[in-house]
Short mmCIF file of N, CA and C in Angstrom, two decimals:
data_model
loop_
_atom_site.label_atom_id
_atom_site.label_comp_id
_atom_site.label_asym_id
_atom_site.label_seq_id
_atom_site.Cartn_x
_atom_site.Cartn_y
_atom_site.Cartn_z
N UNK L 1 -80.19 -103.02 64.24
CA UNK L 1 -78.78 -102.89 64.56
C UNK L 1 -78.06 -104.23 64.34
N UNK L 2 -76.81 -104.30 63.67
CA UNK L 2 -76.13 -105.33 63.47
C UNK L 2 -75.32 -106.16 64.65
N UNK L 3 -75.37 -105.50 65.69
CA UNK L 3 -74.27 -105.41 66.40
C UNK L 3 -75.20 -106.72 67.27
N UNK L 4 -76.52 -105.97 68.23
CA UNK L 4 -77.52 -106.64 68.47
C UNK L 4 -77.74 -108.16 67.42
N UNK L 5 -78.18 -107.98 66.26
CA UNK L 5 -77.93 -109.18 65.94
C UNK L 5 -77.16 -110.33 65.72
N UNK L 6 -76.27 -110.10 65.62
CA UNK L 6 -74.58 -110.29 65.88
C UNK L 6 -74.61 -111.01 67.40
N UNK L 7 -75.34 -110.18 68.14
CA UNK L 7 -75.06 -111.07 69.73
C UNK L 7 -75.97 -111.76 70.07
N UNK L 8 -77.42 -112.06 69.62
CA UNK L 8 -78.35 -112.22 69.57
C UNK L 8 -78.20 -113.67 69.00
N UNK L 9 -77.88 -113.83 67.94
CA UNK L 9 -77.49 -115.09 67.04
C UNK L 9 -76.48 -115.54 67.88
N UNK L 10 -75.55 -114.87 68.67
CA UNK L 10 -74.80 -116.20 69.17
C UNK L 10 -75.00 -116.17 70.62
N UNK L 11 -76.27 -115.74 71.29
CA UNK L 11 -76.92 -116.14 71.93
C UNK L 11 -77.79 -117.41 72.00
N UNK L 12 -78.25 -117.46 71.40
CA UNK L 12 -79.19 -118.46 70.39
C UNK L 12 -78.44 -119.54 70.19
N UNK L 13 -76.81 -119.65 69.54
CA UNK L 13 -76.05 -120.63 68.94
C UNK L 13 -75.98 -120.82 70.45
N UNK L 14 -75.42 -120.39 71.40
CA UNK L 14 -74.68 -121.44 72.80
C UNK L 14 -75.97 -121.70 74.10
N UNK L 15 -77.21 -120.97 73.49
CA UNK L 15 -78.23 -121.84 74.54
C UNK L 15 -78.27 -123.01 74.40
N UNK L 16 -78.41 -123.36 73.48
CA UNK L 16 -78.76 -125.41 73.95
C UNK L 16 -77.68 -126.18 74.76
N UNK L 17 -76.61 -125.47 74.93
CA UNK L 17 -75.06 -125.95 75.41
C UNK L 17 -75.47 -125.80 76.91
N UNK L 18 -75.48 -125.04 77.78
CA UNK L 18 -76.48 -125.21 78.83
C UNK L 18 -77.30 -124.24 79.34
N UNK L 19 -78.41 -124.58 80.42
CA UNK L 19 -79.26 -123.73 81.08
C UNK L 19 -78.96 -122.22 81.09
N UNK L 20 -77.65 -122.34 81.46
CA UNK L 20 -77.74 -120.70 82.10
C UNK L 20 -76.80 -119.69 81.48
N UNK L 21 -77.66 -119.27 80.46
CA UNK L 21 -76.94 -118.51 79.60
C UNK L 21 -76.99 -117.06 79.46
N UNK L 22 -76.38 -116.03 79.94
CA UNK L 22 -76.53 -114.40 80.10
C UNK L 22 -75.85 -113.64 79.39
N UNK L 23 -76.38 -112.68 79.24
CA UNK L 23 -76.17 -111.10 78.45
C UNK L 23 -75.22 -110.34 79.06
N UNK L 24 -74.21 -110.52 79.27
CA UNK L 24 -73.59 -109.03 79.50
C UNK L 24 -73.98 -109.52 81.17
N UNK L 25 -74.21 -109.53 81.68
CA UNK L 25 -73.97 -109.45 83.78
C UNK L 25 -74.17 -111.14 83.89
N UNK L 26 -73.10 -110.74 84.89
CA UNK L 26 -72.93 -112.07 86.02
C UNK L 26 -73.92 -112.35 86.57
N UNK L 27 -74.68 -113.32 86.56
CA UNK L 27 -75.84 -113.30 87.57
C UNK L 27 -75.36 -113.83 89.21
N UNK L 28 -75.85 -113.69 90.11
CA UNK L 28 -75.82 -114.22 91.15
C UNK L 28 -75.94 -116.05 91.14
N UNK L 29 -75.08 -116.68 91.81
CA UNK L 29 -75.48 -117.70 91.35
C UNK L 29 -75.15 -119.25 92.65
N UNK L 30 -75.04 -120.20 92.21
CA UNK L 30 -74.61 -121.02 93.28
C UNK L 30 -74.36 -122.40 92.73
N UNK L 31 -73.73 -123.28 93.10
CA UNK L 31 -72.79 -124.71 92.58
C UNK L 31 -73.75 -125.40 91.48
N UNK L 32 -75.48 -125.49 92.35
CA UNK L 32 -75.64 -126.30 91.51
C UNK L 32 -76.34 -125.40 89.69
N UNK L 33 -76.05 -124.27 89.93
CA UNK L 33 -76.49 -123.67 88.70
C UNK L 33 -75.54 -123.81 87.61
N UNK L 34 -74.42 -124.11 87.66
CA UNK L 34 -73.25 -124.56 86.74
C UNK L 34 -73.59 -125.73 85.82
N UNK L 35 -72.69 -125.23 84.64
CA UNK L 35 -72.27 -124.45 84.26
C UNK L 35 -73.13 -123.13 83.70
N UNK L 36 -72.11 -122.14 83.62
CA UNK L 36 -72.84 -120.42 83.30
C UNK L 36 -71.97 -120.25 82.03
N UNK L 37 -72.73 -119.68 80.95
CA UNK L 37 -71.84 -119.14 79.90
C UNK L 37 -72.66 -117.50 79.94
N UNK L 38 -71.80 -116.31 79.94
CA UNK L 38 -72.07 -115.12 79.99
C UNK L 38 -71.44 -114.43 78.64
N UNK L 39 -72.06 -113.58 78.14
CA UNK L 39 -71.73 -113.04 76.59
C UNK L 39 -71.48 -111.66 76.97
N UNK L 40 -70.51 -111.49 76.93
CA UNK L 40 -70.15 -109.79 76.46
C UNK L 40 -69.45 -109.03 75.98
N UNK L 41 -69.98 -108.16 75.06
CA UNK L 41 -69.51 -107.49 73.46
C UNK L 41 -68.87 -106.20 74.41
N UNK L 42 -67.89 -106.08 74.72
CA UNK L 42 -66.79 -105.26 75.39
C UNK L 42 -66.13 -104.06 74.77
N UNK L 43 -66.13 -103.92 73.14
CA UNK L 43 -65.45 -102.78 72.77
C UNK L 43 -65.86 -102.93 71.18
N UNK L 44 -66.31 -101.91 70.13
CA UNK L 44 -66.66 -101.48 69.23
C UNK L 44 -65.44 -100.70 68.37
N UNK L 45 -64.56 -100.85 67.58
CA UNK L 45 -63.59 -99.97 67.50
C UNK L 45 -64.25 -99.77 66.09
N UNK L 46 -64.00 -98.41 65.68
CA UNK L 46 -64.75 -98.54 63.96
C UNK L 46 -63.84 -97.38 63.57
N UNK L 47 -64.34 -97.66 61.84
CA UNK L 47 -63.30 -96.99 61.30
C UNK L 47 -64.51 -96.06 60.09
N UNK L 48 -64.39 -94.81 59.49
CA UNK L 48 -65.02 -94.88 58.60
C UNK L 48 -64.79 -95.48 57.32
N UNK L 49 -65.43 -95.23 56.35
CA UNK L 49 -65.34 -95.90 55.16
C UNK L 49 -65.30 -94.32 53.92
N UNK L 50 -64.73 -93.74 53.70
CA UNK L 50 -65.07 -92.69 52.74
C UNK L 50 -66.24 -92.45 52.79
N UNK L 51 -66.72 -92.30 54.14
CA UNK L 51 -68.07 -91.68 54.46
C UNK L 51 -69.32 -92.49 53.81
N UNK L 52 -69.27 -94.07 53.61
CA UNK L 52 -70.24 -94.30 52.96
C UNK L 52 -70.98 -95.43 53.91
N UNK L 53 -69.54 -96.08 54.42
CA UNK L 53 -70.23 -97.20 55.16
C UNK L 53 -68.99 -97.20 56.70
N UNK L 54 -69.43 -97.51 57.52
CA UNK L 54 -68.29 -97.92 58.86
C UNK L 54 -67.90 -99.34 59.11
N UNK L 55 -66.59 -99.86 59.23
CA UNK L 55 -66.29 -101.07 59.50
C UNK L 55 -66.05 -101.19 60.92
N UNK L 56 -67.02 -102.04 61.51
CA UNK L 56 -66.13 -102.51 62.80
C UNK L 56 -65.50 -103.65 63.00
N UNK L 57 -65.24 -103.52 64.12
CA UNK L 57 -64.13 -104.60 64.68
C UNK L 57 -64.68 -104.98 66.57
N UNK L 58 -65.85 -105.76 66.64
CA UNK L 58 -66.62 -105.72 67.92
C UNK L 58 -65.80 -107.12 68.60
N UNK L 59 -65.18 -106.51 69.68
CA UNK L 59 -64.63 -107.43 71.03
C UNK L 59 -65.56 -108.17 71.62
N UNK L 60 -65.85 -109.32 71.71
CA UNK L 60 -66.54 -110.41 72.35
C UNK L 60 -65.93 -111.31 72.87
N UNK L 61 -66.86 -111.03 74.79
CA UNK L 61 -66.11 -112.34 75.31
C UNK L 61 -67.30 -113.29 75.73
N UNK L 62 -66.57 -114.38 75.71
CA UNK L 62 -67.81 -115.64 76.25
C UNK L 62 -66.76 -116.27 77.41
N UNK L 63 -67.64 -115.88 78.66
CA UNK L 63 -66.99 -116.52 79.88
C UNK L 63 -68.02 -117.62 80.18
N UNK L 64 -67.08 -118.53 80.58
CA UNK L 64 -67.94 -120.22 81.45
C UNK L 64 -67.44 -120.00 82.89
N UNK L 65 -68.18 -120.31 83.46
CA UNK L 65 -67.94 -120.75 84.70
C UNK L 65 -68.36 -122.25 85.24
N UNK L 66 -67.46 -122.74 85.84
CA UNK L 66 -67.67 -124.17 86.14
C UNK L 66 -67.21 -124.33 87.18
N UNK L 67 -67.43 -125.63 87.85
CA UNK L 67 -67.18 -125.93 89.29
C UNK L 67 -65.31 -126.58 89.34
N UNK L 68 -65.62 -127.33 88.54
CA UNK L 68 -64.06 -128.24 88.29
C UNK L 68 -63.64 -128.63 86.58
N UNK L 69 -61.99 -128.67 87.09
CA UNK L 69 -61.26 -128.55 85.65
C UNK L 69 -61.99 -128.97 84.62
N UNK L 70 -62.00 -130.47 84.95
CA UNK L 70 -62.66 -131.54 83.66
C UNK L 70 -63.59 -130.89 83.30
N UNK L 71 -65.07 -130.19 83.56
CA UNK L 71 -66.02 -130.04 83.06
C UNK L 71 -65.88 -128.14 82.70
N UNK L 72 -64.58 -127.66 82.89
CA UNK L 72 -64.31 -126.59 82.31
C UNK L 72 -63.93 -126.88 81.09
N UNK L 73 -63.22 -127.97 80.90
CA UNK L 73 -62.66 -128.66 79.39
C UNK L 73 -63.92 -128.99 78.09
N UNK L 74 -65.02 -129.20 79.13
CA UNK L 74 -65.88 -129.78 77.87
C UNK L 74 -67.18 -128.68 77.96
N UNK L 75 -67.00 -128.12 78.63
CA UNK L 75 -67.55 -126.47 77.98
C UNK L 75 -67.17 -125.64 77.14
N UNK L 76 -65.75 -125.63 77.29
CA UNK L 76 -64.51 -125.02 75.97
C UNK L 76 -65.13 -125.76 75.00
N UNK L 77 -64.79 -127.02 74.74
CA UNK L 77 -64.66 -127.98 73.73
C UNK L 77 -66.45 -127.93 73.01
N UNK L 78 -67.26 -127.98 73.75
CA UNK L 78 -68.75 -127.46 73.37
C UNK L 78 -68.90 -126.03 72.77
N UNK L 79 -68.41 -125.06 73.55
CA UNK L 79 -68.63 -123.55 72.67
C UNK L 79 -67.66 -123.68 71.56
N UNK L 80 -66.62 -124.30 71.38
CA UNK L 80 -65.41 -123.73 69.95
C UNK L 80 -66.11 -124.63 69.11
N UNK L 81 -66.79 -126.04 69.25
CA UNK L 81 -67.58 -126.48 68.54
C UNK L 81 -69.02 -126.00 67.91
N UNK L 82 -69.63 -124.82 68.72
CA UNK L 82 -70.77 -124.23 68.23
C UNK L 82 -69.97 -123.03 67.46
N UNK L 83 -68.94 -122.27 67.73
CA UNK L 83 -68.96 -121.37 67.15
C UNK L 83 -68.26 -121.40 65.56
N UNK L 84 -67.83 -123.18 65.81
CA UNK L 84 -67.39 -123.74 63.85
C UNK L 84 -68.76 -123.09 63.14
N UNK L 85 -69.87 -123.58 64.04
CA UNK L 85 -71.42 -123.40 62.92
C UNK L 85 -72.04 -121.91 62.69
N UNK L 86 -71.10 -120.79 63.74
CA UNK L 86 -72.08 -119.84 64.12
C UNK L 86 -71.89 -118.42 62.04
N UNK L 87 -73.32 -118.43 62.44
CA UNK L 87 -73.50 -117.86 61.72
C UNK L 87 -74.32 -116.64 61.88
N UNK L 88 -73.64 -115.22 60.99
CA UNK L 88 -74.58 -113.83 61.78
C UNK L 88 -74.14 -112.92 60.57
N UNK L 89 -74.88 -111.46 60.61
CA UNK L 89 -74.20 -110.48 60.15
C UNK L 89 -73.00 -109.99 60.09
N UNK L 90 -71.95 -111.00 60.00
CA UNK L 90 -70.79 -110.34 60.30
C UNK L 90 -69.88 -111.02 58.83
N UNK L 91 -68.67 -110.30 58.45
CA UNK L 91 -67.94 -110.88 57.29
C UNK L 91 -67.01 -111.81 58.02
N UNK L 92 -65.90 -111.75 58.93
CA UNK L 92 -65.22 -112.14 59.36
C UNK L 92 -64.88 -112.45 60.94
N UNK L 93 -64.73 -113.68 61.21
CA UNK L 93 -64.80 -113.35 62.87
C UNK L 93 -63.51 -114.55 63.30
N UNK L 94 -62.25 -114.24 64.12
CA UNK L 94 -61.22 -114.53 65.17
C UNK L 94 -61.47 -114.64 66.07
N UNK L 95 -61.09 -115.65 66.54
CA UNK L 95 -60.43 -116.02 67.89
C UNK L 95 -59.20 -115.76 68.32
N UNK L 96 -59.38 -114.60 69.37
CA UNK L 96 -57.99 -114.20 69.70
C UNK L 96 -57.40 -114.15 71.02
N UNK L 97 -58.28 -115.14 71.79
CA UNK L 97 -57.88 -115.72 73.03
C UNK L 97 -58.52 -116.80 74.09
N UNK L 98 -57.88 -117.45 74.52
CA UNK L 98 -58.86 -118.38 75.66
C UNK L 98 -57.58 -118.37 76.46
N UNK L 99 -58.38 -118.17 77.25
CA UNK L 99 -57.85 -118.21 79.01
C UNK L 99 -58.50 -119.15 80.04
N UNK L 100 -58.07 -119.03 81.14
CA UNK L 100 -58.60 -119.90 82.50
C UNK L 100 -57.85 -119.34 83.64
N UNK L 101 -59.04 -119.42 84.81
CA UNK L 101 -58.12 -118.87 85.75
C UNK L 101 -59.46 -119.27 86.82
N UNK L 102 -58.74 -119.00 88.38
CA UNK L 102 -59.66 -120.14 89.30
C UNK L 102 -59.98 -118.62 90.13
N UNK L 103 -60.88 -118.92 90.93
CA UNK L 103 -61.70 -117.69 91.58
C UNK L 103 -62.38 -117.76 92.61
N UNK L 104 -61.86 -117.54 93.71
CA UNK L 104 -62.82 -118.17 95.27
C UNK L 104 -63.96 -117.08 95.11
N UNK L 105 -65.12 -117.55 95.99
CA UNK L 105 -66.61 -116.71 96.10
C UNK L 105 -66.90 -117.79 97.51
N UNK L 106 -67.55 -117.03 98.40
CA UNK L 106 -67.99 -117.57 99.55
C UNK L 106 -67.75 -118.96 99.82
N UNK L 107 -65.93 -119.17 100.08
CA UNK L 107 -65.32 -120.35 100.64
C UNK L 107 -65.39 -121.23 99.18
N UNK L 108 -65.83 -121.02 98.38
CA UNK L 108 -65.67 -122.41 96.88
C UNK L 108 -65.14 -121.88 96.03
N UNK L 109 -64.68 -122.63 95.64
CA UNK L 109 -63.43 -122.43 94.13
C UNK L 109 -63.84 -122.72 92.97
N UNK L 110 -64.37 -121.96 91.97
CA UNK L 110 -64.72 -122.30 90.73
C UNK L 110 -63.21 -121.92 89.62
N UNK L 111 -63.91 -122.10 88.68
CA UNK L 111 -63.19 -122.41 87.31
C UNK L 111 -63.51 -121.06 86.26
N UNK L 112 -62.80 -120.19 85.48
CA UNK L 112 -63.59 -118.98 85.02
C UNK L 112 -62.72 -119.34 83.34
N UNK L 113 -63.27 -119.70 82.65
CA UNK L 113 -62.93 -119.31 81.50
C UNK L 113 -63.19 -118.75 80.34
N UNK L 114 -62.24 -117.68 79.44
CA UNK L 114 -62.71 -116.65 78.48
C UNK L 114 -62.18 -117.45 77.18
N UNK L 115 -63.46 -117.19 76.34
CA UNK L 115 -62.81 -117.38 75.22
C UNK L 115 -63.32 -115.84 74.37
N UNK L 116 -62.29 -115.16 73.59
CA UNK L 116 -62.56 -113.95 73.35
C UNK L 116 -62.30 -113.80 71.82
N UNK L 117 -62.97 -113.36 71.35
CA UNK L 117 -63.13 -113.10 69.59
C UNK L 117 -63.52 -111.58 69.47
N UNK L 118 -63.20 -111.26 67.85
CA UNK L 118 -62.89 -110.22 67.68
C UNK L 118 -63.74 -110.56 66.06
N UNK L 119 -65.40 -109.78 65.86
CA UNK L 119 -66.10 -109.83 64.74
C UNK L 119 -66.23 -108.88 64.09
N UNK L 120 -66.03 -108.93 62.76
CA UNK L 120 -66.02 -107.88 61.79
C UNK L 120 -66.82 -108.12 60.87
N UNK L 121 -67.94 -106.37 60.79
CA UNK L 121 -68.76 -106.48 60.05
C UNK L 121 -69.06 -105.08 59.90
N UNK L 122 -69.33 -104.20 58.67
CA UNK L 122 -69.98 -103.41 58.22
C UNK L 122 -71.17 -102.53 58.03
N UNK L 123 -71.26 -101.36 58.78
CA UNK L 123 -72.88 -100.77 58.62
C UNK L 123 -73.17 -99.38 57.73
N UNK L 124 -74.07 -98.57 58.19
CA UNK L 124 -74.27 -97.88 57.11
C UNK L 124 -73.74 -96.58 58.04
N UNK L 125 -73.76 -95.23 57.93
CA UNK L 125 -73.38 -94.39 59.04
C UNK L 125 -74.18 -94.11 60.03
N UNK L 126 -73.65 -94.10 60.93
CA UNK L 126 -74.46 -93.38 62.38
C UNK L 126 -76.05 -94.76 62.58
N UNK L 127 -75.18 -96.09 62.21
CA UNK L 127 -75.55 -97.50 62.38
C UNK L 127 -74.92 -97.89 63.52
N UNK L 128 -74.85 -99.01 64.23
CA UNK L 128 -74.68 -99.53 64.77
C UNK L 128 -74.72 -101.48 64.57
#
C-alpha cells in the first residue's frame, strides 16, 4: 500500500528529531517526555482515473507538543527542515497549514502545534 508507505517514510524522516514519535494516537504522557511529534493521515479524498488508475489527495497532520514557546519554535523549524528532504511514493506534496494553540492537562500548560500537508500520489484500483 502506498499510503502506508507514504507514512512510514515520514515516520522514519522525523524520528531522529526526537524520542517520542507516534502513529496516529496521543500517547499518555508527562513534562519530561517532551517533545512529542504524532503523525496522522486524517482524510483520503480520491478521484478515479478513466478507470485505470486513482489519484489521491491524503490529509496529513504532524502535531508537536512541547512544554514552552521557544522550544515549540525549534521543533517547527526541525520538522519543515526534514520535510525539505522527505522523500516517498508520492508525486506532489503541500503545505497547507501550521497552527499553534496552548492546552491545559492536569494543572500544566503545554504548547500544541499542527503542521498539516496535503500528499498526492497515484495507485492502481481498489489500491490503497
Amino acid at each position: 500500500m502506498q499510503r502506508e508507505t507514504i507514512i512510514n517514510d515520514l515516520f522514519t524522516l522525523l524520528k531522529p528529531l526526537c524520542e517520542n514519535v507516534e502513529l496516529f494516537l496521543t500517547p499518555a504522557f508527562e513534562r519530561k517526555d517532551l517533545p512529542i511529534i504524532i503523525i496522522k493521515d486524517t482524510d483520503d479524498t480520491i478521484e478515479n482515473d478513466a478507470f485505470i488508475s486513482i489519484s489521491h489527495a491524503l490529509s496529513v497532520e504532524i502535531r508537536m507538543i512541547t512544554a514552552k514557546y521557544n522550544a515549540s519554535n525549534e521543533i517547527i523549524k526541525s520538522v519543515l527542515s526534514a520535510l525539505n528532504k522527505y522523500k516517498s511514493k508520492f508525486l506532489k506534496i503541500e503545505q497547507t497549514s501550521l497552527n499553534r494553540e496552548s492546552f491545559e492537562l492536569y494543572d500544566d500548560e503545554y504548547i500544541l502545534s499542527t503542521i498539516t500537508l496535503k500528499i498526492y500520489y497515484k495507485s492502481g484500483i481498489w489500491e490503497a
